Amino acid sequence: YFLTRLTVPQTMQIEHRWLHGEAVVQAVRLRIQAGGRAGYRTYSRQTVDAARTGDWRVELRAPDGALLAE
């Protein structure tokens, strides 16, 4: 699971990119609602089977592709 909480001035779409090594296995687009002091929370998940053990990471990308978190 990769949990995200953002506070944004306008509704936007972000992306969670799940990478195994350097290969993108899954890209999940998520809509973030604007407003609220507590921010908007969302998540994505990836099931890892025995064939895909090893180094994993998740990137949080802005609509313009900028890396926000990893």
mmCIF file of C-alpha atoms in Angstrom:
data_model
loop_
_atom_site.group_PDB
_atom_site.id
_atom_site.type_symbol
_atom_site.label_atom_id
_atom_site.label_comp_id
_atom_site.label_asym_id
_atom_site.label_seq_id
_atom_site.Cartn_x
_atom_site.Cartn_y
_atom_site.Cartn_z
ATOM 1 C CA TYR A 1 0.000 0.000 0.000
ATOM 2 C CA PHE A 2 1.101 3.567 -0.704
ATOM 3 C CA LEU A 3 -0.818 6.226 1.230
ATOM 4 C CA THR A 4 -0.969 9.845 0.089
ATOM 5 C CA ARG A 5 -2.308 12.973 1.766
ATOM 6 C CA LEU A 6 -2.206 16.270 -0.130
ATOM 7 C CA THR A 7 -3.699 19.717 0.260
ATOM 8 C CA VAL A 8 -4.193 21.317 -3.147
ATOM 9 C CA PRO A 9 -5.834 24.596 -4.250
ATOM 10 C CA GLN A 10 -7.722 22.949 -7.119
ATOM 11 C CA THR A 11 -8.858 19.447 -8.007
ATOM 12 C CA MET A 12 -6.108 17.588 -9.841
ATOM 13 C CA GLN A 13 -4.933 14.151 -10.867
ATOM 14 C CA ILE A 14 -1.792 12.587 -9.393
ATOM 15 C CA GLU A 15 -0.068 9.340 -10.231
ATOM 16 C CA HIS A 16 1.382 6.522 -8.144
ATOM 17 C CA ARG A 17 4.040 4.652 -10.134
ATOM 18 C CA TRP A 18 4.952 1.223 -8.794
ATOM 19 C CA LEU A 19 8.445 0.182 -9.896
ATOM 20 C CA HIS A 20 10.165 -3.184 -9.596
ATOM 21 C CA GLY A 21 13.831 -2.405 -10.092
ATOM 22 C CA GLU A 22 13.698 0.257 -12.819
ATOM 23 C CA ALA A 23 10.603 -1.110 -14.615
ATOM 24 C CA VAL A 24 7.198 0.528 -14.116
ATOM 25 C CA VAL A 25 4.844 -2.325 -13.202
ATOM 26 C CA GLN A 26 1.744 -0.226 -12.563
ATOM 27 C CA ALA A 27 0.770 3.430 -12.916
ATOM 28 C CA VAL A 28 -2.344 4.458 -10.988
ATOM 29 C CA ARG A 29 -3.988 7.819 -11.674
ATOM 30 C CA LEU A 30 -5.864 9.240 -8.697
ATOM 31 C CA ARG A 31 -8.097 12.312 -8.498
ATOM 32 C CA ILE A 32 -7.366 14.646 -5.572
ATOM 33 C CA GLN A 33 -10.123 16.991 -4.396
ATOM 34 C CA ALA A 34 -9.336 20.623 -3.609
ATOM 35 C CA GLY A 35 -9.670 22.348 -0.252
ATOM 36 C CA GLY A 36 -9.817 21.286 3.345
ATOM 37 C CA ARG A 37 -7.153 21.934 5.959
ATOM 38 C CA ALA A 38 -6.740 18.227 6.690
ATOM 39 C CA GLY A 39 -5.986 17.520 3.040
ATOM 40 C CA TYR A 40 -7.321 14.801 0.810
ATOM 41 C CA ARG A 41 -6.253 11.202 1.413
ATOM 42 C CA THR A 42 -6.017 8.366 -1.080
ATOM 43 C CA TYR A 43 -3.995 5.217 -1.700
ATOM 44 C CA SER A 44 -3.045 2.551 -4.204
ATOM 45 C CA ARG A 45 -1.771 -0.979 -3.740
ATOM 46 C CA GLN A 46 0.226 -3.599 -5.589
ATOM 47 C CA THR A 47 0.250 -7.322 -4.880
ATOM 48 C CA VAL A 48 3.747 -8.773 -4.949
ATOM 49 C CA ASP A 49 3.894 -12.437 -5.908
ATOM 50 C CA ALA A 50 6.843 -14.805 -5.531
ATOM 51 C CA ALA A 51 8.080 -14.040 -9.068
ATOM 52 C CA ARG A 52 8.462 -10.334 -8.241
ATOM 53 C CA THR A 53 10.382 -10.299 -4.988
ATOM 54 C CA GLY A 54 13.226 -7.839 -4.652
ATOM 55 C CA ASP A 55 13.562 -4.073 -4.860
ATOM 56 C CA TRP A 56 10.283 -2.146 -5.091
ATOM 57 C CA ARG A 57 9.551 1.556 -4.848
ATOM 58 C CA VAL A 58 6.607 3.849 -5.420
ATOM 59 C CA GLU A 59 6.769 7.333 -6.889
ATOM 60 C CA LEU A 60 4.190 10.064 -6.342
ATOM 61 C CA ARG A 61 4.021 12.229 -9.472
ATOM 62 C CA ALA A 62 2.340 15.608 -10.034
ATOM 63 C CA PRO A 63 0.196 16.248 -13.138
ATOM 64 C CA ASP A 64 3.259 17.686 -14.918
ATOM 65 C CA GLY A 65 5.281 14.548 -14.114
ATOM 66 C CA ALA A 66 7.359 16.128 -11.319
ATOM 67 C CA LEU A 67 8.440 13.708 -8.595
ATOM 68 C CA LEU A 68 6.774 14.737 -5.301
ATOM 69 C CA ALA A 69 7.704 11.774 -3.094
ATOM 70 C CA GLU A 70 9.234 8.330 -3.285
#
